[in-house]
Each structure stands twice: as structure tokens, then as C-alpha cells.
XYZ file of C-alpha atoms in Angstrom:
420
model
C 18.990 7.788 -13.912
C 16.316 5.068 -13.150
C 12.971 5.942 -12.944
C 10.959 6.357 -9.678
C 9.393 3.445 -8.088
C 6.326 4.041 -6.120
C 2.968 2.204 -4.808
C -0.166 4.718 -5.220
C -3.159 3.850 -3.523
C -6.626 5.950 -3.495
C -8.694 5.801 -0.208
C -11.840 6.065 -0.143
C -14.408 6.814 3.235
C -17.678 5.403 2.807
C -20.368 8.148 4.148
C -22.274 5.637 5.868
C -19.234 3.821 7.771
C -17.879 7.576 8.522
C -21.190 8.425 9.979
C -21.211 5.018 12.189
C -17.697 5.688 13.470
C -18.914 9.484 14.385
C -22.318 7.927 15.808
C -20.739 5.559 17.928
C -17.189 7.912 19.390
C -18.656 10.803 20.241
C -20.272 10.863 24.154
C -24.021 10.853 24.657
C -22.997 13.394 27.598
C -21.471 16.390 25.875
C -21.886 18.918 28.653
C -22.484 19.324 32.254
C -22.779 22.199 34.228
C -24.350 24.699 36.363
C -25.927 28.873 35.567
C -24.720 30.267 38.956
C -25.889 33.188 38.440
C -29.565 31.809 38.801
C -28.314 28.477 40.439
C -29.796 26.612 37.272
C -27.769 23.364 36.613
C -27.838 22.383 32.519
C -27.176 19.132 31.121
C -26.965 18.542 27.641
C -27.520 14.647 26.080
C -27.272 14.031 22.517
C -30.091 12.115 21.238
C -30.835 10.255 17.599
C -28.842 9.586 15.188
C -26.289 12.478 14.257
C -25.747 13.426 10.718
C -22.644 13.738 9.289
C -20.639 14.750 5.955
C -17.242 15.050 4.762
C -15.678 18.076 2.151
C -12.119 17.297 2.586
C -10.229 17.940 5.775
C -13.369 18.558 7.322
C -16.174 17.142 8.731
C -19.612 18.597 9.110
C -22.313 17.330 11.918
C -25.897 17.959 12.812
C -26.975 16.565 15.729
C -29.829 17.011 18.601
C -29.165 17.363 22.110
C -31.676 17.227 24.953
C -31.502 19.821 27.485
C -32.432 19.413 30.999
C -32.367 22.773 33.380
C -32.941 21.721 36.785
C -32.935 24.003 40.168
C -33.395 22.423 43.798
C -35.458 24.852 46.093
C -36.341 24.570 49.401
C -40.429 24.102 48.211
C -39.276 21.381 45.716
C -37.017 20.554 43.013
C -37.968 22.261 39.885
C -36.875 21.147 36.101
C -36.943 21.763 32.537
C -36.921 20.143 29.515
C -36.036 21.000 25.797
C -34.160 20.005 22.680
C -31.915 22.024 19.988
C -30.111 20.981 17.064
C -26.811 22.108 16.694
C -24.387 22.260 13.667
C -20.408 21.793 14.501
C -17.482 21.238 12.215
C -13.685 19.341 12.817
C -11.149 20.419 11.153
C -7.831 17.837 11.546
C -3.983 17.660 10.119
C -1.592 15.210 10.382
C 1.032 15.757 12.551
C 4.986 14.566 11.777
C 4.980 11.564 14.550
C 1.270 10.480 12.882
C -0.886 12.128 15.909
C -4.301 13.364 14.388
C -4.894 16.963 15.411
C -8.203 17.785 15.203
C -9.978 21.101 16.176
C -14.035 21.400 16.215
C -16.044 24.576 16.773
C -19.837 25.181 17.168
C -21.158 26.959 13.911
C -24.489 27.469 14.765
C -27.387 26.105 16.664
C -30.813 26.522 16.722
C -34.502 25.508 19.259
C -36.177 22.969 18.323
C -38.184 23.171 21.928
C -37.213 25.975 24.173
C -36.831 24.291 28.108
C -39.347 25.913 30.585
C -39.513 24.987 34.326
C -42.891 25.420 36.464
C -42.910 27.123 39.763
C -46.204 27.001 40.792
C -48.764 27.490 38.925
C -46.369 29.949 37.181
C -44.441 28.593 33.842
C -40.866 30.466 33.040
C -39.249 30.088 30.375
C -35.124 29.435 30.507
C -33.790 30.004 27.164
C -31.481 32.945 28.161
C -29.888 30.379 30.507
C -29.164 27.641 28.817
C -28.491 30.234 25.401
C -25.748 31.588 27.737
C -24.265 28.759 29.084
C -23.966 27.737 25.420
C -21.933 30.487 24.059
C -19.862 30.192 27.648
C -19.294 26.947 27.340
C -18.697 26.316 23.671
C -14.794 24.972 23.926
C -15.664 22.558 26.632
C -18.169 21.007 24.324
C -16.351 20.738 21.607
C -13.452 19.947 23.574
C -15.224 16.609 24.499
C -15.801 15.998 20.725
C -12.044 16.192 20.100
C -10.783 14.417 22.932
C -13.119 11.882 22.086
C -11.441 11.567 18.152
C -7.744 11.448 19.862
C -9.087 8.283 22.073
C -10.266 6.529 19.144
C -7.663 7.047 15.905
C -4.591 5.895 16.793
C -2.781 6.588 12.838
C 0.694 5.406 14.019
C -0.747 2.008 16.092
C -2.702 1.263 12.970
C 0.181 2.121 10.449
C 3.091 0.380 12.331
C 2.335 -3.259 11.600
C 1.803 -2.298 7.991
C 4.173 -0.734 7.562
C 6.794 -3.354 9.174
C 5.143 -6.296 6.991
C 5.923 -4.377 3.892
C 9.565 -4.122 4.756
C 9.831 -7.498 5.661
C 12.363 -9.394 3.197
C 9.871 -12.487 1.279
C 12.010 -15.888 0.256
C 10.994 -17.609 -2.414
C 12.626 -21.314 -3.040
C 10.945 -22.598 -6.287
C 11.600 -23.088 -8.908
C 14.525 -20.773 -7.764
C 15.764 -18.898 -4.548
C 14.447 -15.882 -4.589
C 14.924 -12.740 -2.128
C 12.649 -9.542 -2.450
C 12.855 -6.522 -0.218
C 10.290 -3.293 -1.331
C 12.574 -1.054 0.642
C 9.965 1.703 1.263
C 11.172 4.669 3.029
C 8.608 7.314 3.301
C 4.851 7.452 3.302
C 2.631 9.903 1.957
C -0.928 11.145 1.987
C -2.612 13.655 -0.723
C -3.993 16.648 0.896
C -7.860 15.456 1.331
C -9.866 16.489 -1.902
C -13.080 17.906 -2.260
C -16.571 17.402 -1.473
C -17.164 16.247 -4.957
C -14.575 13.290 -5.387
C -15.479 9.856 -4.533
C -11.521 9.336 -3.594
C -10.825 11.044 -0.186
C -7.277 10.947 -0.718
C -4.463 9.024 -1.711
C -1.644 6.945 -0.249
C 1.469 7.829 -1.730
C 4.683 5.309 -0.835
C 8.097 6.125 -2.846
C 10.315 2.522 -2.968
C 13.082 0.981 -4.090
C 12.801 -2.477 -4.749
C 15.385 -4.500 -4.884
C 15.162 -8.257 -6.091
C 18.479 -10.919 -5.589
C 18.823 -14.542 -7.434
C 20.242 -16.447 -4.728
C 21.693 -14.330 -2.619
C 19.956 -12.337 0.569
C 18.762 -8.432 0.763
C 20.025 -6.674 3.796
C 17.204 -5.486 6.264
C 17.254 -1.896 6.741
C 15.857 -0.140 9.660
C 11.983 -0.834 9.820
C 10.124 1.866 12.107
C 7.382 4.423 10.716
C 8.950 7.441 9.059
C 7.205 11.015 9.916
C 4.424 11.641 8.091
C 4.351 14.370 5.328
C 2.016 15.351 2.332
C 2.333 14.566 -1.460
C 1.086 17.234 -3.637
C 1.532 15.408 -7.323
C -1.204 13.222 -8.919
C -0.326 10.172 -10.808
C -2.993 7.813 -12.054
C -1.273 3.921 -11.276
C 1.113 2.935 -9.123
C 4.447 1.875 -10.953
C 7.434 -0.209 -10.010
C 10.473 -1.151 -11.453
C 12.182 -3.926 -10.066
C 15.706 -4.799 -11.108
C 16.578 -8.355 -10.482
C 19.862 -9.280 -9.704
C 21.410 -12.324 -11.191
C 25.104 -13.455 -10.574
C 26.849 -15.419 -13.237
C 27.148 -18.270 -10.481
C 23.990 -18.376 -10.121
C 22.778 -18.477 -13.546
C 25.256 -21.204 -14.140
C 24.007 -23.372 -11.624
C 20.562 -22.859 -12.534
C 21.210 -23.634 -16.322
C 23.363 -26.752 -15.790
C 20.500 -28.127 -13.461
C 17.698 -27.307 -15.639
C 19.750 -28.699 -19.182
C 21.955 -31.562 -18.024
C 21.295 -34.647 -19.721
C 19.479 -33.029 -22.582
C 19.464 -34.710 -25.929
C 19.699 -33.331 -29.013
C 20.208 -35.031 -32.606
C 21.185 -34.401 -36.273
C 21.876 -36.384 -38.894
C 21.680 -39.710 -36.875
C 24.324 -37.975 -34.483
C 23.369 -37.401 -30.763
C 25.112 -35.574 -28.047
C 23.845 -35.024 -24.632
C 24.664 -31.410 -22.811
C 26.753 -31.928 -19.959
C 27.659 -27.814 -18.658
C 26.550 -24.984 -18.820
C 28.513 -21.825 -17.622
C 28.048 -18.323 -17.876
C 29.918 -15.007 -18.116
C 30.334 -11.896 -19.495
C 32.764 -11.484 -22.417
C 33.877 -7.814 -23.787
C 30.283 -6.663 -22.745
C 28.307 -9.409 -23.791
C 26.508 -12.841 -22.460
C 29.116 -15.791 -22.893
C 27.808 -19.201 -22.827
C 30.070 -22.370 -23.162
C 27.618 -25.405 -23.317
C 29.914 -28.852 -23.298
C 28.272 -31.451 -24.307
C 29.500 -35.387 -25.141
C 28.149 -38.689 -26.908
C 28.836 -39.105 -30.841
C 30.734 -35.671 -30.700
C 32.967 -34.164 -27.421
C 33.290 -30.727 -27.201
C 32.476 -26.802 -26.331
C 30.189 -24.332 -28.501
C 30.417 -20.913 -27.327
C 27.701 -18.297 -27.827
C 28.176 -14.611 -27.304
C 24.793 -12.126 -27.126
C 23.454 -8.861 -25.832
C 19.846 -10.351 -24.696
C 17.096 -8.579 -24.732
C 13.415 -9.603 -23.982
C 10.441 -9.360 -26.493
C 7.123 -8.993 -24.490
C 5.237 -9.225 -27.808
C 6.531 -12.626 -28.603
C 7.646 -13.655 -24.713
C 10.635 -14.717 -25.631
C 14.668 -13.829 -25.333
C 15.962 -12.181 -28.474
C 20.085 -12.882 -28.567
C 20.986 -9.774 -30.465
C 24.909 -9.234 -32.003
C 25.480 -13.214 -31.543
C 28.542 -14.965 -32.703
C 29.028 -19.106 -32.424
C 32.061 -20.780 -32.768
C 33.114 -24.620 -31.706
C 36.128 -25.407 -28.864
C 37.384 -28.776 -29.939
C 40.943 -30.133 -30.713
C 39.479 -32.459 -33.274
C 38.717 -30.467 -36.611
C 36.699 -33.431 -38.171
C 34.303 -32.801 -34.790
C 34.848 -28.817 -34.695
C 32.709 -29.348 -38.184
C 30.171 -31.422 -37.307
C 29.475 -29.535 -34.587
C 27.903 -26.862 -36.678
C 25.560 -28.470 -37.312
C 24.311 -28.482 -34.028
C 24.569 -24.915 -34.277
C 20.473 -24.095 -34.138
C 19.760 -26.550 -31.799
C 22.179 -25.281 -29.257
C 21.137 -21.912 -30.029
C 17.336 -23.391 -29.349
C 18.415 -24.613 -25.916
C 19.692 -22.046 -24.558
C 17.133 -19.217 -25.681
C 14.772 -22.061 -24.508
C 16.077 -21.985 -21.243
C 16.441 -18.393 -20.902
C 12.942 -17.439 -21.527
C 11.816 -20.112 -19.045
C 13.759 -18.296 -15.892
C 12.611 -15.179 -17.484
C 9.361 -16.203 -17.644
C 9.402 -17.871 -14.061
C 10.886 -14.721 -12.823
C 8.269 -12.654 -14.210
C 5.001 -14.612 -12.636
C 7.312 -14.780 -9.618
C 7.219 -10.821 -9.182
C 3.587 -10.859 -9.878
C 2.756 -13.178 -6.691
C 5.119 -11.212 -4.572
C 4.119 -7.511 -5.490
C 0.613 -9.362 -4.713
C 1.618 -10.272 -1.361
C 3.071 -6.945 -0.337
C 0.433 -4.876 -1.245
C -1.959 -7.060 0.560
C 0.116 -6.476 3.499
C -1.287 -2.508 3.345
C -5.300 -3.966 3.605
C -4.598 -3.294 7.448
C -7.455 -6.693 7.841
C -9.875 -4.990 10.300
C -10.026 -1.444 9.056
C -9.364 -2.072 5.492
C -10.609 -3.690 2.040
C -7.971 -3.404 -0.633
C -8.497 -3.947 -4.275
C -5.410 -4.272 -6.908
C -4.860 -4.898 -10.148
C -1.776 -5.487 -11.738
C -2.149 -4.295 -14.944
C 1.256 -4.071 -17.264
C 4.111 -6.464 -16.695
C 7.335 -6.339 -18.738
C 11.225 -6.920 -18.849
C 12.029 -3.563 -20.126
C 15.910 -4.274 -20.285
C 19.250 -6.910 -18.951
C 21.946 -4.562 -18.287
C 25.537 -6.936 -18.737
C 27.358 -6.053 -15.932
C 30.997 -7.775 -14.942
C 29.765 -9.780 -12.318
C 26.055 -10.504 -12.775
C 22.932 -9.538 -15.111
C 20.568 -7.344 -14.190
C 16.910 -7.780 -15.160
C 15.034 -4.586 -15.688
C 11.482 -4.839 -14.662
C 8.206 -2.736 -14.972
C 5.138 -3.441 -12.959
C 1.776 -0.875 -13.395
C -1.340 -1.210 -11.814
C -4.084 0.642 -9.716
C -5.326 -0.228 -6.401
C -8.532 1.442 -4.192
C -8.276 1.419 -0.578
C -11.563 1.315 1.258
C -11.384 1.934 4.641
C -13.783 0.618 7.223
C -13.887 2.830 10.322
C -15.899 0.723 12.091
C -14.285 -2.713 11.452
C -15.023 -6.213 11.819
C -16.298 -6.272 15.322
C -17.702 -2.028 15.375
C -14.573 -0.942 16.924
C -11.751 1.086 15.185
């Protein structure tokens, strides 16, 4: 059973960028209305600069409002003035289709300056009205504050293009055709942590890559899957990649990359002509024919493997032997034996190695894809690289590889321009 693939990103919310966003969403107006009992009308304008701190799915505010209680008479019109600091808090989930559900409620508030309107040479005070218009009215204001959050973060408008970029196919055509596909098909999101962590959360995104040599990926259905939590903690993002390389292909390849090379022994040279490649009774099988002072075939047979410490292909169980009618060549062939056996390890390891630096710059390119440009900085580094294993199959190798790293996601609330 092959191991899971998945991209894990931390996100971060800087306090100051969180407390810009808040600053600039909410409305200055956050309630309007009349005491009818007394015929007071109350208006209620936030003023400064409103305070603001995050503990996980939550977010805490302190901000001031001016009050204004005003009363037209038939003398005159009469008004009041005052200002109180209140203290709310917004609660918000996730919902399936990526709609941000947020709920705030008034905790507590407090005068700073009780409002008092003159009559005359008389001065009343009005806290009781504008204290019960408060506790009346306490949904409607913070109704204003969450309507005001659903207007601005739109997850699923910000996610989409993402989203679709990382499921786009990427075709590489030097030194080799190349065809990568991440084939993601859920994404995730930590539970928020606490007040204490610098990460807020983290992006979780389960995939299975799928890498061809040659030959295309098929395109799967690309919209945004529902959103749902992940509860387990990893530390780096890991992805195995198994390349795909038909026999055709690696044919091809090797008979472009080794035709017309000269090798010499003795005073004898003969120049490779083929190369072809195949699997034999579970094994690599390489004919190499060559011509020049000597005609003939040398076959090589080999379970490769890679070596990450030295970087190069190890040919493990190998057996030579020479295809040639003449048995005065068959012999001297031998002693081409090592050199042959250079050539085609030598070749190997390049495509191997090509392959490897390859992956690199397109894992590169997809993650970059989830630095969503104006609401995003993204940070990664690719940390372990390594062919961990080439399965022989009947029809084509497969090249086992392992990619760990670690990423932070910053997220910028309030953009390039100021605007989410």
C-alpha cells in the first residue's frame, strides 16, 4: 500500500493586518434608531481605531462608539452627546459549500461619557435610554457586524482559481516530455488553534500525483470540493510521486542521447548504434548494438536501484553476455564489457538525475499556484528529495519518488491595493 501524499501548509494571520481588515469592514454607522417611549432618536457611530485579537475561532473587539440622543420639540430641537466602549466577540465555522458563518454577540459595554440633553436651563441626563435601547437592540448591532464579514470574505471566490491552477496538467518538453498532474481531491483546514500559537491553522490537501514520460495525464473534474476539517498534525508536507516510464519511451530517449558514442580498447573502436529496452523475467533488459572494428549486440540484465548517497544507478543481480554469430568477435567483445556497462549506468543516472531537478521545479510551480497573489505570501522549502525505488513492471518502469518540505502561508487580509 503506497504511502499518503499530501501538501501541508501552516497559515498564519498577522494581528496587525487582521486588525486593518476589521478596521476598515465593519460600518462607522452600527445603529440607528428611535426610544418611542420618550420619542428620543439614538444613533450610534463608531469612532477611533477599534482593537482587535484573535484566540482561535474567535475574534475579540473593543471599540468606541459615539452616541447622539436627539428629540425635536415644538420649542426647539434638543440633543445629546456621549461615548461608550463596548466589547463584542465573532464566533465563525466553515460551512460545506465554503460560506463563512459567523455569529457576534455584545459581551459587555461600559460609559465612557454618559449623553445628557438640555431643556432649558434644566440638564437631564439619558442613560436609561440609550442603556435600553442597547440591550433592545443588541442583534441588530451585531447583526450589521456580521453581515458586514459575509460582504467581504468570499472563501470559495478566493479558493476557486487556486484551486483550478493546481489541477491544471504542467508539460514539460526538455530535456524530455514531461506530463505532471497533482490530482488533489479534497481540501482541509485544522480546527483554528489557540491564542498562544503563532500558526492560526493549517491547510491540509491529500493528493495523488501522478507523473507520465511521454505520454499525457487525463484531466479529472476540477471544481472546489466541500470543505471539511483535518484533525491530525504532521510537521512537513510529503509527496511521493511515481513517474511513469514506458519501455518505448526509454528506448527512444537512450538511442538519442548515446548514438554515435565512441568507445575504445585495445586500439579497437566501436561506435553505439541502438539502444532498446525491456523487461526480461522481472528485470531491466538492455541490448546496446553497436558497429566499427567489432559488429554486434551486448545484452545487460539488472534490477536498478538508485543510491542518493552516491547519485548514481546501482544495477543490482546483473548478467552480460555478447549476441554475435562471429565467436572470434563474441570474445573481443568482452572486453568492452565495463565500458558498456559505464554507458549505460551513465546514461541512466543522467534521466534520473534530470527527472529529479525536473520534479523539484514543478512541485515549485504548483505550490506557488496556492500564494493566492493578492491575499497571500507563501514561503516553501523543499527540503528532502530522493528516488526511493523503480518498480519493473511488464510494460514500463516506474520511478518511486519522495519529496519533503515545509511551507508557511501568510495571509494578507488587506491585500495589495487595501481590499480583500
Amino acid at each position: 500500500m503506497q504511502e499518503e501524499s499530501y501538501i501541508l501548509l501552516p497559515v498564519t494571520i498577522p494581528q496587525d493586518d487582521l486588525e486593518a481588515f476589521i478596521n476598515q469592514s465593519l460600518p462607522l454607522d452600527l445603529y440607528t434608531g428611535s426610544e418611542e417611549e420618550l420619542g428620543f432618536d439614538v444613533e450610534g457611530t463608531r469612532k477611533g481605531k477599534i482593537e482587535v485579537r484573535m484566540e482561535g475561532h474567535e475574534i475579540f473587539y473593543k471599540l468606541n462608539l459615539a452616541v447622539t440622543v436627539s428629540k425635536s420639540t415644538f420649542l426647539s430641537d434638543i440633543e445629546g452627546k456621549g461615548s461608550l466602549e463596548l466589547e463584542l466577540k465573532t464566533s465563525f465555522t466553515i460551512t460545506e459549500n465554503w460560506e463563512l458563518d459567523s455569529q457576534t454577540v455584545l459581551e459587555f459595554y461600559e460609559w465612557i461619557e454618559a449623553p445628557k440633553v438640555k431643556i432649558g436651563i434644566a440638564t437631564i441626563p439619558v442613560k436609561n435610554i440609550t442603556d435600553n435601547f442597547i440591550k433592545r437592540n443588541r442583534e441588530r448591532i451585531t447583526a450589521a457586524i456580521d453581515k458586514a464579514i459575509k460582504e467581504k470574505v468570499k472563501l470559495q471566490e478566493l479558493l476557486l482559481p487556486a484551486w483550478q491552477k493546481l489541477n491544471e496538467p504542467i508539460d514539460i518538453k526538455e530535456p524530455f516530455e514531461l506530463h505532471f498532474l497533482m490530482q488533489a481531491d479534497s481540501i482541509k483546514l485544522s480546527p483554528p488553534l489557540g491564542k498562544t500559537a503563532n500558526i492560526w491553522s493549517h491547510i491540509f490537501l491529500p493528493v495523488d500525483p501522478v507523473l507520465k514520460v511521454g505520454k499525457g495525464v487525463h484531466i479529472h473534474e476540477n471544481k472546489l470540493p466541500p470543505f471539511h476539517y483535518h484533525y491530525k498534525r504532521e510537521d512537513e508536507f510529503s509527496l511521493r510521486i511515481p513517474a511513469e516510464l514506458p519501455y518505448e519511451i526509454a528506448t527512444r530517449l537512450a538511442t538519442e542521447n548515446v548514438r554515435g558514442k565512441e568507445l575504445e580498447v585495445q586500439g579497437q573502436t566501436i561506435y553505439i548504434e541502438t539502444i532498446h529496452v525491456e523487461q526480461f523475467e522481472g528485470k531491466v533488459s538492455v541490448d546496446v548494438s553497436f558497429s566499427g572494428s567489432l559488429k554486434g549486440v551486448a545484452n545487460a540484465t539488472f534490477l536498478p536501484a538508485f543510491s542518493s548517497e552516491d547519485n548514481d544507478l546501482v544495477l543490482n543481480e546483473m548478467t552480460f553476455k555478447v549476441k554475435s554469430k562471429n565467436v572470434l568477435a563474441k570474445g573481443a567483445i568482452w572486453l568492452f564489457k565495463e565500458r558498456i556497462i559505464h554507458t549505460i549506468r551513465e546514461n541512466a543516472t543522467y534521466f534520473l538525475n534530470s527527472l529529479k531537478k525536473d520534479i523539484q521545479n514543478i512541485i515549485q510551480r504548483e505550490l506557488d499556484a496556492l500564494a493566492l497573489p493578492d491575499i497571500a505570501d507563501l514561503d516553501i522549502n523543499l527540503d528532502l528529495f530522493d528516488i526511493t525505488q523503480i518498480d519493473v513492471l511488464e510494460d514500463k518502469l516506474i520511478i518511486q519518488t519522495h519529496l519533503t518540505g515545509n511551507g508557511l502561508l501568510k495571509l494578507k487580509l488587506m491585500g495589495e491595493v487595501g481590499e480583500v
